[in-house]
Amino acid sequence: MAGLTHPNLIILSGAGLSAESGVATFREADGLWEGHRIEDVATPEAFRRDPALVQQFYNLRRAQLKNVQANAAHHALVELEKNWPGSFWHITQNVDDLNERAGAKKLLHMHGELRKVRCTWCKSVLAWSDDLQTDTDCPECDHRGTLRPDIVWFGEMPYYIDEIMRALETVDIFLCIGTSGVVYPAAGFVRLAAEKGCARLIEVNLQPTGISGQFTEQRQGLAGIEVPKLVAELLQPYNA
Ligand code: APR
């Protein structure tokens, strides 16, 4: 195959990817995230106002990870990562670790990770699977009460933006799975990909979204069904 260039692939995933694993999506019909308004638990202001509430909220989310498992869509994406001949990046807005548990390696958590905490004093980022309290000591600098969830809240800068922008420069296939397309900058990646000449823009979602019109292909249905089908199609030319 020397001399042939293979298509570069970017996946952007959102809460719909983990929904069938039992992880709640953000924008349910009642507009609440597990009973809370997003601005009460996912902003730096909320954390300043009521750190105990915010810590407890993320403690529950972190604890929930012990009771959920990767689903067919996570596994199919790892199959794609392992067998894709071109460059591959999976950018996820999800803060769960289900992609990693399925075996993902080329994964960028642009909104942070539930199983990490960050010290606002010494800036250390630490793996963390237990509860975090408002008076927990930072194991690195010994300051008390300086640890926070390593989650990108509204108003904060998402992670890996430089890497993502570089990857978007040369993307050939952009695949967007289970995101409502209302939170920027992620919601703007499909337009950027199109502007860079990406010809194949595929959206997988249960329903049309506000950005559906920007895609060249739609797969409507459950990620756990549609993603494995799509992965088989994408890999088919390389299976010969
Ligand atoms: N299969 C496919 N799509 C699904 C499924 C499923 N099983 N279940 C839900 N969806 C779709 C919904 O139709 C919706 O469009 O997934 C999308 C989930 O949207 P949101 O709940 O808004 O989640 P997301 O787009 O990931 O949110 C983006 O917002 O609150 C912030 O930082 C948070 O990363 C999050 C960001």
PDB file of C-alpha atoms and ligand atoms in Angstrom:
ATOM      1  CA  MET A   1       0.000   0.000   0.000  1.00  0.00           C
ATOM      2  CA  ALA A   2       3.061   2.281  -0.110  1.00  0.00           C
ATOM      3  CA  GLY A   3       2.340   5.640  -1.699  1.00  0.00           C
ATOM      4  CA  LEU A   4      -1.375   5.575  -0.950  1.00  0.00           C
ATOM      5  CA  THR A   5      -2.698   8.101   1.519  1.00  0.00           C
ATOM      6  CA  HIS A   6      -5.395   6.955   3.867  1.00  0.00           C
ATOM      7  CA  PRO A   7      -8.251   9.141   5.031  1.00  0.00           C
ATOM      8  CA  ASN A   8      -7.881  10.951   8.330  1.00  0.00           C
ATOM      9  CA  LEU A   9     -10.739  10.382  10.723  1.00  0.00           C
ATOM     10  CA  ILE A  10     -12.040  12.457  13.610  1.00  0.00           C
ATOM     11  CA  ILE A  11     -14.790  11.341  15.950  1.00  0.00           C
ATOM     12  CA  LEU A  12     -16.585  13.830  18.172  1.00  0.00           C
ATOM     13  CA  SER A  13     -18.714  12.179  20.822  1.00  0.00           C
ATOM     14  CA  GLY A  14     -21.186  13.434  23.382  1.00  0.00           C
ATOM     15  CA  ALA A  15     -23.449  12.106  26.089  1.00  0.00           C
ATOM     16  CA  GLY A  16     -25.519  10.004  23.662  1.00  0.00           C
ATOM     17  CA  LEU A  17     -22.539   7.648  23.283  1.00  0.00           C
ATOM     18  CA  SER A  18     -22.769   6.629  26.947  1.00  0.00           C
ATOM     19  CA  ALA A  19     -26.553   6.857  27.317  1.00  0.00           C
ATOM     20  CA  GLU A  20     -27.128   3.148  26.726  1.00  0.00           C
ATOM     21  CA  SER A  21     -24.561   2.388  29.433  1.00  0.00           C
ATOM     22  CA  GLY A  22     -26.855   4.193  31.874  1.00  0.00           C
ATOM     23  CA  VAL A  23     -24.990   7.508  32.145  1.00  0.00           C
ATOM     24  CA  ALA A  24     -27.537  10.341  32.041  1.00  0.00           C
ATOM     25  CA  THR A  25     -27.297  12.830  29.165  1.00  0.00           C
ATOM     26  CA  PHE A  26     -27.247  16.546  29.973  1.00  0.00           C
ATOM     27  CA  ARG A  27     -30.317  17.896  28.265  1.00  0.00           C
ATOM     28  CA  GLU A  28     -33.174  15.651  29.244  1.00  0.00           C
ATOM     29  CA  ALA A  29     -36.764  16.662  28.586  1.00  0.00           C
ATOM     30  CA  ASP A  30     -37.016  18.354  32.006  1.00  0.00           C
ATOM     31  CA  GLY A  31     -33.960  20.516  31.202  1.00  0.00           C
ATOM     32  CA  LEU A  32     -32.181  19.295  34.335  1.00  0.00           C
ATOM     33  CA  TRP A  33     -28.973  17.296  34.699  1.00  0.00           C
ATOM     34  CA  GLU A  34     -29.672  14.603  37.283  1.00  0.00           C
ATOM     35  CA  GLY A  35     -32.092  16.980  39.030  1.00  0.00           C
ATOM     36  CA  HIS A  36     -29.897  20.112  38.871  1.00  0.00           C
ATOM     37  CA  ARG A  37     -29.758  23.171  36.679  1.00  0.00           C
ATOM     38  CA  ILE A  38     -26.422  23.047  34.808  1.00  0.00           C
ATOM     39  CA  GLU A  39     -25.499  26.530  36.070  1.00  0.00           C
ATOM     40  CA  ASP A  40     -25.873  25.330  39.689  1.00  0.00           C
ATOM     41  CA  VAL A  41     -23.296  22.546  39.334  1.00  0.00           C
ATOM     42  CA  ALA A  42     -21.163  23.142  36.263  1.00  0.00           C
ATOM     43  CA  THR A  43     -19.793  26.664  36.507  1.00  0.00           C
ATOM     44  CA  PRO A  44     -16.874  28.184  38.464  1.00  0.00           C
ATOM     45  CA  GLU A  45     -19.436  30.551  40.071  1.00  0.00           C
ATOM     46  CA  ALA A  46     -21.460  27.595  41.364  1.00  0.00           C
ATOM     47  CA  PHE A  47     -18.298  26.089  42.851  1.00  0.00           C
ATOM     48  CA  ARG A  48     -17.420  29.342  44.593  1.00  0.00           C
ATOM     49  CA  ARG A  49     -20.983  29.774  45.862  1.00  0.00           C
ATOM     50  CA  ASP A  50     -21.584  26.230  47.105  1.00  0.00           C
ATOM     51  CA  PRO A  51     -18.489  24.017  46.861  1.00  0.00           C
ATOM     52  CA  ALA A  52     -20.077  21.268  48.981  1.00  0.00           C
ATOM     53  CA  LEU A  53     -23.017  20.912  46.574  1.00  0.00           C
ATOM     54  CA  VAL A  54     -20.735  20.815  43.534  1.00  0.00           C
ATOM     55  CA  GLN A  55     -18.325  18.312  45.123  1.00  0.00           C
ATOM     56  CA  GLN A  56     -21.242  16.118  46.149  1.00  0.00           C
ATOM     57  CA  PHE A  57     -22.722  16.287  42.658  1.00  0.00           C
ATOM     58  CA  TYR A  58     -19.474  15.089  41.070  1.00  0.00           C
ATOM     59  CA  ASN A  59     -18.931  12.532  43.848  1.00  0.00           C
ATOM     60  CA  LEU A  60     -22.228  10.947  42.808  1.00  0.00           C
ATOM     61  CA  ARG A  61     -21.267  11.027  39.125  1.00  0.00           C
ATOM     62  CA  ARG A  62     -17.855   9.504  39.959  1.00  0.00           C
ATOM     63  CA  ALA A  63     -19.424   6.808  42.129  1.00  0.00           C
ATOM     64  CA  GLN A  64     -21.905   5.996  39.362  1.00  0.00           C
ATOM     65  CA  LEU A  65     -19.010   5.010  37.107  1.00  0.00           C
ATOM     66  CA  LYS A  66     -18.518   1.925  39.276  1.00  0.00           C
ATOM     67  CA  ASN A  67     -21.943   0.657  38.182  1.00  0.00           C
ATOM     68  CA  VAL A  68     -21.793   1.222  34.428  1.00  0.00           C
ATOM     69  CA  GLN A  69     -19.994  -0.491  31.588  1.00  0.00           C
ATOM     70  CA  ALA A  70     -18.868   0.335  28.083  1.00  0.00           C
ATOM     71  CA  ASN A  71     -21.530  -0.427  25.471  1.00  0.00           C
ATOM     72  CA  ALA A  72     -21.423  -1.737  21.901  1.00  0.00           C
ATOM     73  CA  ALA A  73     -20.715   1.746  20.502  1.00  0.00           C
ATOM     74  CA  HIS A  74     -17.620   2.293  22.710  1.00  0.00           C
ATOM     75  CA  HIS A  75     -16.308  -1.129  21.715  1.00  0.00           C
ATOM     76  CA  ALA A  76     -16.949  -0.534  18.009  1.00  0.00           C
ATOM     77  CA  LEU A  77     -15.028   2.771  18.147  1.00  0.00           C
ATOM     78  CA  VAL A  78     -12.021   0.977  19.641  1.00  0.00           C
ATOM     79  CA  GLU A  79     -12.226  -1.577  16.839  1.00  0.00           C
ATOM     80  CA  LEU A  80     -12.163   1.374  14.424  1.00  0.00           C
ATOM     81  CA  GLU A  81      -9.200   2.975  16.207  1.00  0.00           C
ATOM     82  CA  LYS A  82      -7.206  -0.253  16.100  1.00  0.00           C
ATOM     83  CA  ASN A  83      -7.837  -0.922  12.414  1.00  0.00           C
ATOM     84  CA  TRP A  84      -8.037   2.517  10.843  1.00  0.00           C
ATOM     85  CA  PRO A  85      -5.124   3.004   8.435  1.00  0.00           C
ATOM     86  CA  GLY A  86      -5.072   6.825   8.457  1.00  0.00           C
ATOM     87  CA  SER A  87      -4.749   9.214  11.349  1.00  0.00           C
ATOM     88  CA  PHE A  88      -7.403   8.751  14.019  1.00  0.00           C
ATOM     89  CA  TRP A  89      -8.595  10.991  16.861  1.00  0.00           C
ATOM     90  CA  HIS A  90     -11.555  10.532  19.136  1.00  0.00           C
ATOM     91  CA  ILE A  91     -12.486  13.828  20.769  1.00  0.00           C
ATOM     92  CA  THR A  92     -14.998  13.291  23.527  1.00  0.00           C
ATOM     93  CA  GLN A  93     -17.052  15.766  25.518  1.00  0.00           C
ATOM     94  CA  ASN A  94     -17.851  12.956  27.938  1.00  0.00           C
ATOM     95  CA  VAL A  95     -16.204  12.928  31.328  1.00  0.00           C
ATOM     96  CA  ASP A  96     -16.768   9.220  31.988  1.00  0.00           C
ATOM     97  CA  ASP A  97     -14.031   6.651  31.386  1.00  0.00           C
ATOM     98  CA  LEU A  98     -16.023   4.182  29.287  1.00  0.00           C
ATOM     99  CA  ASN A  99     -13.953   4.724  26.127  1.00  0.00           C
ATOM    100  CA  GLU A 100     -10.730   3.946  27.989  1.00  0.00           C
ATOM    101  CA  ARG A 101     -12.317   0.918  29.598  1.00  0.00           C
ATOM    102  CA  ALA A 102     -13.187  -0.358  26.119  1.00  0.00           C
ATOM    103  CA  GLY A 103      -9.502   0.134  25.186  1.00  0.00           C
ATOM    104  CA  ALA A 104      -9.390   3.578  23.544  1.00  0.00           C
ATOM    105  CA  LYS A 105      -5.938   5.178  23.315  1.00  0.00           C
ATOM    106  CA  LYS A 106      -6.269   8.021  20.819  1.00  0.00           C
ATOM    107  CA  LEU A 107      -8.775   9.862  22.961  1.00  0.00           C
ATOM    108  CA  LEU A 108      -8.937  13.549  23.889  1.00  0.00           C
ATOM    109  CA  HIS A 109     -11.167  14.433  26.850  1.00  0.00           C
ATOM    110  CA  MET A 110     -11.890  18.031  25.902  1.00  0.00           C
ATOM    111  CA  HIS A 111     -14.226  18.579  28.897  1.00  0.00           C
ATOM    112  CA  GLY A 112     -12.030  16.834  31.483  1.00  0.00           C
ATOM    113  CA  GLU A 113     -12.464  13.568  33.361  1.00  0.00           C
ATOM    114  CA  LEU A 114     -14.532  12.503  36.350  1.00  0.00           C
ATOM    115  CA  ARG A 115     -11.762  10.252  37.544  1.00  0.00           C
ATOM    116  CA  LYS A 116      -9.262  13.082  37.847  1.00  0.00           C
ATOM    117  CA  VAL A 117      -9.038  15.986  40.261  1.00  0.00           C
ATOM    118  CA  ARG A 118      -6.987  19.148  40.051  1.00  0.00           C
ATOM    119  CA  CYS A 119      -5.363  21.260  42.744  1.00  0.00           C
ATOM    120  CA  THR A 120      -6.130  24.952  42.311  1.00  0.00           C
ATOM    121  CA  TRP A 121      -3.022  25.762  44.373  1.00  0.00           C
ATOM    122  CA  CYS A 122      -0.202  23.612  42.968  1.00  0.00           C
ATOM    123  CA  LYS A 123      -1.976  22.751  39.664  1.00  0.00           C
ATOM    124  CA  SER A 124      -1.326  19.011  40.046  1.00  0.00           C
ATOM    125  CA  VAL A 125      -3.747  16.731  38.228  1.00  0.00           C
ATOM    126  CA  LEU A 126      -4.313  13.457  40.056  1.00  0.00           C
ATOM    127  CA  ALA A 127      -6.157  10.214  39.341  1.00  0.00           C
ATOM    128  CA  TRP A 128      -9.063  10.005  41.796  1.00  0.00           C
ATOM    129  CA  SER A 129     -11.790   7.407  42.154  1.00  0.00           C
ATOM    130  CA  ASP A 130     -13.193   8.188  45.602  1.00  0.00           C
ATOM    131  CA  ASP A 131     -15.218  11.046  47.007  1.00  0.00           C
ATOM    132  CA  LEU A 132     -13.751  14.518  47.280  1.00  0.00           C
ATOM    133  CA  GLN A 133     -14.730  16.778  50.195  1.00  0.00           C
ATOM    134  CA  THR A 134     -14.338  20.532  50.563  1.00  0.00           C
ATOM    135  CA  ASP A 135     -11.574  19.938  53.142  1.00  0.00           C
ATOM    136  CA  THR A 136      -9.665  17.149  51.388  1.00  0.00           C
ATOM    137  CA  ASP A 137      -5.868  17.695  51.503  1.00  0.00           C
ATOM    138  CA  CYS A 138      -3.979  17.819  48.236  1.00  0.00           C
ATOM    139  CA  PRO A 139      -1.546  14.881  48.404  1.00  0.00           C
ATOM    140  CA  GLU A 140       1.007  16.869  46.359  1.00  0.00           C
ATOM    141  CA  CYS A 141       1.197  20.216  48.187  1.00  0.00           C
ATOM    142  CA  ASP A 142      -0.711  19.439  51.427  1.00  0.00           C
ATOM    143  CA  HIS A 143      -3.009  22.422  50.998  1.00  0.00           C
ATOM    144  CA  ARG A 144      -6.466  21.793  52.411  1.00  0.00           C
ATOM    145  CA  GLY A 145      -9.607  22.269  50.321  1.00  0.00           C
ATOM    146  CA  THR A 146      -7.835  23.142  47.077  1.00  0.00           C
ATOM    147  CA  LEU A 147      -8.860  20.078  45.081  1.00  0.00           C
ATOM    148  CA  ARG A 148     -11.664  20.327  42.523  1.00  0.00           C
ATOM    149  CA  PRO A 149     -13.037  17.956  39.891  1.00  0.00           C
ATOM    150  CA  ASP A 150     -10.910  18.094  36.729  1.00  0.00           C
ATOM    151  CA  ILE A 151     -13.977  19.037  34.727  1.00  0.00           C
ATOM    152  CA  VAL A 152     -14.172  21.908  32.256  1.00  0.00           C
ATOM    153  CA  TRP A 153     -17.090  23.997  33.469  1.00  0.00           C
ATOM    154  CA  PHE A 154     -19.071  26.551  31.467  1.00  0.00           C
ATOM    155  CA  GLY A 155     -16.944  29.640  31.002  1.00  0.00           C
ATOM    156  CA  GLU A 156     -13.664  27.666  31.188  1.00  0.00           C
ATOM    157  CA  MET A 157     -11.332  26.805  28.331  1.00  0.00           C
ATOM    158  CA  PRO A 158     -11.728  23.258  26.955  1.00  0.00           C
ATOM    159  CA  TYR A 159      -8.641  21.043  26.882  1.00  0.00           C
ATOM    160  CA  TYR A 160      -6.597  20.047  23.806  1.00  0.00           C
ATOM    161  CA  ILE A 161      -7.904  22.886  21.626  1.00  0.00           C
ATOM    162  CA  ASP A 162      -4.558  23.261  19.797  1.00  0.00           C
ATOM    163  CA  GLU A 163      -4.359  19.534  19.049  1.00  0.00           C
ATOM    164  CA  ILE A 164      -7.997  19.494  17.922  1.00  0.00           C
ATOM    165  CA  MET A 165      -7.545  22.488  15.606  1.00  0.00           C
ATOM    166  CA  ARG A 166      -4.461  20.858  14.072  1.00  0.00           C
ATOM    167  CA  ALA A 167      -6.319  17.583  13.486  1.00  0.00           C
ATOM    168  CA  LEU A 168      -9.268  19.443  11.900  1.00  0.00           C
ATOM    169  CA  GLU A 169      -6.894  20.971   9.303  1.00  0.00           C
ATOM    170  CA  THR A 170      -6.517  17.637   7.516  1.00  0.00           C
ATOM    171  CA  VAL A 171      -9.641  15.673   8.409  1.00  0.00           C
ATOM    172  CA  ASP A 172     -11.263  13.601   5.645  1.00  0.00           C
ATOM    173  CA  ILE A 173     -14.079  11.942   7.602  1.00  0.00           C
ATOM    174  CA  PHE A 174     -15.749  13.679  10.544  1.00  0.00           C
ATOM    175  CA  LEU A 175     -18.073  11.515  12.602  1.00  0.00           C
ATOM    176  CA  CYS A 176     -20.226  13.071  15.295  1.00  0.00           C
ATOM    177  CA  ILE A 177     -22.000  10.766  17.752  1.00  0.00           C
ATOM    178  CA  GLY A 178     -24.659  11.571  20.344  1.00  0.00           C
ATOM    179  CA  THR A 179     -24.192  15.275  20.892  1.00  0.00           C
ATOM    180  CA  SER A 180     -26.931  17.898  20.827  1.00  0.00           C
ATOM    181  CA  GLY A 181     -24.599  20.407  19.163  1.00  0.00           C
ATOM    182  CA  VAL A 182     -25.439  23.301  21.447  1.00  0.00           C
ATOM    183  CA  VAL A 183     -22.193  23.666  23.399  1.00  0.00           C
ATOM    184  CA  TYR A 184     -19.313  25.495  21.710  1.00  0.00           C
ATOM    185  CA  PRO A 185     -16.569  25.156  20.656  1.00  0.00           C
ATOM    186  CA  ALA A 186     -17.392  21.450  20.044  1.00  0.00           C
ATOM    187  CA  ALA A 187     -20.615  22.302  18.188  1.00  0.00           C
ATOM    188  CA  GLY A 188     -18.547  24.359  15.712  1.00  0.00           C
ATOM    189  CA  PHE A 189     -16.120  21.567  14.744  1.00  0.00           C
ATOM    190  CA  VAL A 190     -18.330  20.240  11.932  1.00  0.00           C
ATOM    191  CA  ARG A 191     -18.335  23.645  10.239  1.00  0.00           C
ATOM    192  CA  LEU A 192     -14.565  23.984  10.656  1.00  0.00           C
ATOM    193  CA  ALA A 193     -14.069  20.496   9.193  1.00  0.00           C
ATOM    194  CA  ALA A 194     -16.259  21.403   6.196  1.00  0.00           C
ATOM    195  CA  GLU A 195     -14.318  24.660   5.672  1.00  0.00           C
ATOM    196  CA  LYS A 196     -11.082  22.645   5.628  1.00  0.00           C
ATOM    197  CA  GLY A 197     -12.485  20.533   2.789  1.00  0.00           C
ATOM    198  CA  CYS A 198     -13.702  17.495   4.717  1.00  0.00           C
ATOM    199  CA  ALA A 199     -16.101  15.825   2.279  1.00  0.00           C
ATOM    200  CA  ARG A 200     -17.702  13.256   4.549  1.00  0.00           C
ATOM    201  CA  LEU A 201     -19.486  14.587   7.608  1.00  0.00           C
ATOM    202  CA  ILE A 202     -21.593  11.960   9.380  1.00  0.00           C
ATOM    203  CA  GLU A 203     -23.957  12.492  12.297  1.00  0.00           C
ATOM    204  CA  VAL A 204     -25.268   9.640  14.466  1.00  0.00           C
ATOM    205  CA  ASN A 205     -28.067  10.666  16.820  1.00  0.00           C
ATOM    206  CA  LEU A 206     -31.435   9.509  18.059  1.00  0.00           C
ATOM    207  CA  GLN A 207     -32.989  12.618  16.573  1.00  0.00           C
ATOM    208  CA  PRO A 208     -32.156  15.626  14.390  1.00  0.00           C
ATOM    209  CA  THR A 209     -30.117  18.316  16.173  1.00  0.00           C
ATOM    210  CA  GLY A 210     -29.614  22.040  15.637  1.00  0.00           C
ATOM    211  CA  ILE A 211     -26.491  21.287  13.575  1.00  0.00           C
ATOM    212  CA  SER A 212     -27.844  18.325  11.548  1.00  0.00           C
ATOM    213  CA  GLY A 213     -28.071  20.451   8.396  1.00  0.00           C
ATOM    214  CA  GLN A 214     -24.273  20.809   8.323  1.00  0.00           C
ATOM    215  CA  PHE A 215     -23.668  17.071   7.876  1.00  0.00           C
ATOM    216  CA  THR A 216     -23.577  15.210   4.584  1.00  0.00           C
ATOM    217  CA  GLU A 217     -24.942  11.962   6.082  1.00  0.00           C
ATOM    218  CA  GLN A 218     -27.312  11.121   8.903  1.00  0.00           C
ATOM    219  CA  ARG A 219     -27.687   7.882  10.806  1.00  0.00           C
ATOM    220  CA  GLN A 220     -30.712   8.175  13.044  1.00  0.00           C
ATOM    221  CA  GLY A 221     -30.999   5.659  15.882  1.00  0.00           C
ATOM    222  CA  LEU A 222     -29.321   4.303  18.976  1.00  0.00           C
ATOM    223  CA  ALA A 223     -25.545   4.704  19.061  1.00  0.00           C
ATOM    224  CA  GLY A 224     -25.258   1.091  20.283  1.00  0.00           C
ATOM    225  CA  ILE A 225     -26.785  -0.084  17.005  1.00  0.00           C
ATOM    226  CA  GLU A 226     -25.805   2.575  14.476  1.00  0.00           C
ATOM    227  CA  VAL A 227     -22.136   2.950  15.475  1.00  0.00           C
ATOM    228  CA  PRO A 228     -21.191  -0.761  15.088  1.00  0.00           C
ATOM    229  CA  LYS A 229     -22.941  -0.779  11.659  1.00  0.00           C
ATOM    230  CA  LEU A 230     -21.094   2.342  10.555  1.00  0.00           C
ATOM    231  CA  VAL A 231     -17.741   1.065  11.831  1.00  0.00           C
ATOM    232  CA  ALA A 232     -18.191  -2.155   9.820  1.00  0.00           C
ATOM    233  CA  GLU A 233     -18.899  -0.035   6.717  1.00  0.00           C
ATOM    234  CA  LEU A 234     -15.899   2.243   7.276  1.00  0.00           C
ATOM    235  CA  LEU A 235     -13.522  -0.694   7.774  1.00  0.00           C
ATOM    236  CA  GLN A 236     -14.946  -2.792   4.944  1.00  0.00           C
ATOM    237  CA  PRO A 237     -12.502  -1.495   2.254  1.00  0.00           C
ATOM    238  CA  TYR A 238      -9.559  -2.454   4.474  1.00  0.00           C
ATOM    239  CA  ASN A 239     -10.773  -5.948   5.321  1.00  0.00           C
ATOM    240  CA  ALA A 240     -10.012  -7.471   1.949  1.00  0.00           C
TER     241      ALA A 240
HETATM  242  N1  APR B   1     -27.830   7.116  20.785  1.00  0.00           N
HETATM  243  C1  APR B   1     -27.577   8.216  20.023  1.00  0.00           C
HETATM  244  N2  APR B   1     -27.838   9.466  20.421  1.00  0.00           N
HETATM  245  C2  APR B   1     -28.389   9.633  21.634  1.00  0.00           C
HETATM  246  C3  APR B   1     -28.689   8.542  22.486  1.00  0.00           C
HETATM  247  C4  APR B   1     -28.387   7.236  22.015  1.00  0.00           C
HETATM  248  N3  APR B   1     -28.612   6.147  22.734  1.00  0.00           N
HETATM  249  N4  APR B   1     -29.226   9.036  23.641  1.00  0.00           N
HETATM  250  C5  APR B   1     -29.249  10.369  23.507  1.00  0.00           C
HETATM  251  N5  APR B   1     -28.745  10.739  22.307  1.00  0.00           N
HETATM  252  C6  APR B   1     -28.525  12.085  21.800  1.00  0.00           C
HETATM  253  C7  APR B   1     -29.628  13.064  22.120  1.00  0.00           C
HETATM  254  O1  APR B   1     -30.588  13.075  21.086  1.00  0.00           O
HETATM  255  C8  APR B   1     -28.861  14.400  22.198  1.00  0.00           C
HETATM  256  O2  APR B   1     -28.793  15.015  20.931  1.00  0.00           O
HETATM  257  O3  APR B   1     -27.387  12.562  22.468  1.00  0.00           O
HETATM  258  C9  APR B   1     -27.448  13.976  22.596  1.00  0.00           C
HETATM  259  C10 APR B   1     -27.071  14.334  24.022  1.00  0.00           C
HETATM  260  O4  APR B   1     -27.030  15.718  24.147  1.00  0.00           O
HETATM  261  P1  APR B   1     -26.610  16.453  25.489  1.00  0.00           P
HETATM  262  O5  APR B   1     -27.299  15.821  26.634  1.00  0.00           O
HETATM  263  O6  APR B   1     -26.800  17.904  25.259  1.00  0.00           O
HETATM  264  O7  APR B   1     -25.057  16.095  25.653  1.00  0.00           O
HETATM  265  P2  APR B   1     -23.770  16.706  24.925  1.00  0.00           P
HETATM  266  O8  APR B   1     -24.098  17.163  23.546  1.00  0.00           O
HETATM  267  O9  APR B   1     -22.689  15.731  25.097  1.00  0.00           O
HETATM  268  O10 APR B   1     -23.476  17.964  25.847  1.00  0.00           O
HETATM  269  C11 APR B   1     -22.334  18.737  25.555  1.00  0.00           C
HETATM  270  O11 APR B   1     -22.717  20.102  27.468  1.00  0.00           O
HETATM  271  O12 APR B   1     -23.328  20.267  29.706  1.00  0.00           O
HETATM  272  C12 APR B   1     -22.281  20.253  28.811  1.00  0.00           C
HETATM  273  O13 APR B   1     -20.036  19.793  29.269  1.00  0.00           O
HETATM  274  C13 APR B   1     -21.293  19.174  29.090  1.00  0.00           C
HETATM  275  O14 APR B   1     -20.023  17.808  27.562  1.00  0.00           O
HETATM  276  C14 APR B   1     -21.302  18.333  27.835  1.00  0.00           C
HETATM  277  C15 APR B   1     -21.760  19.324  26.792  1.00  0.00           C
END
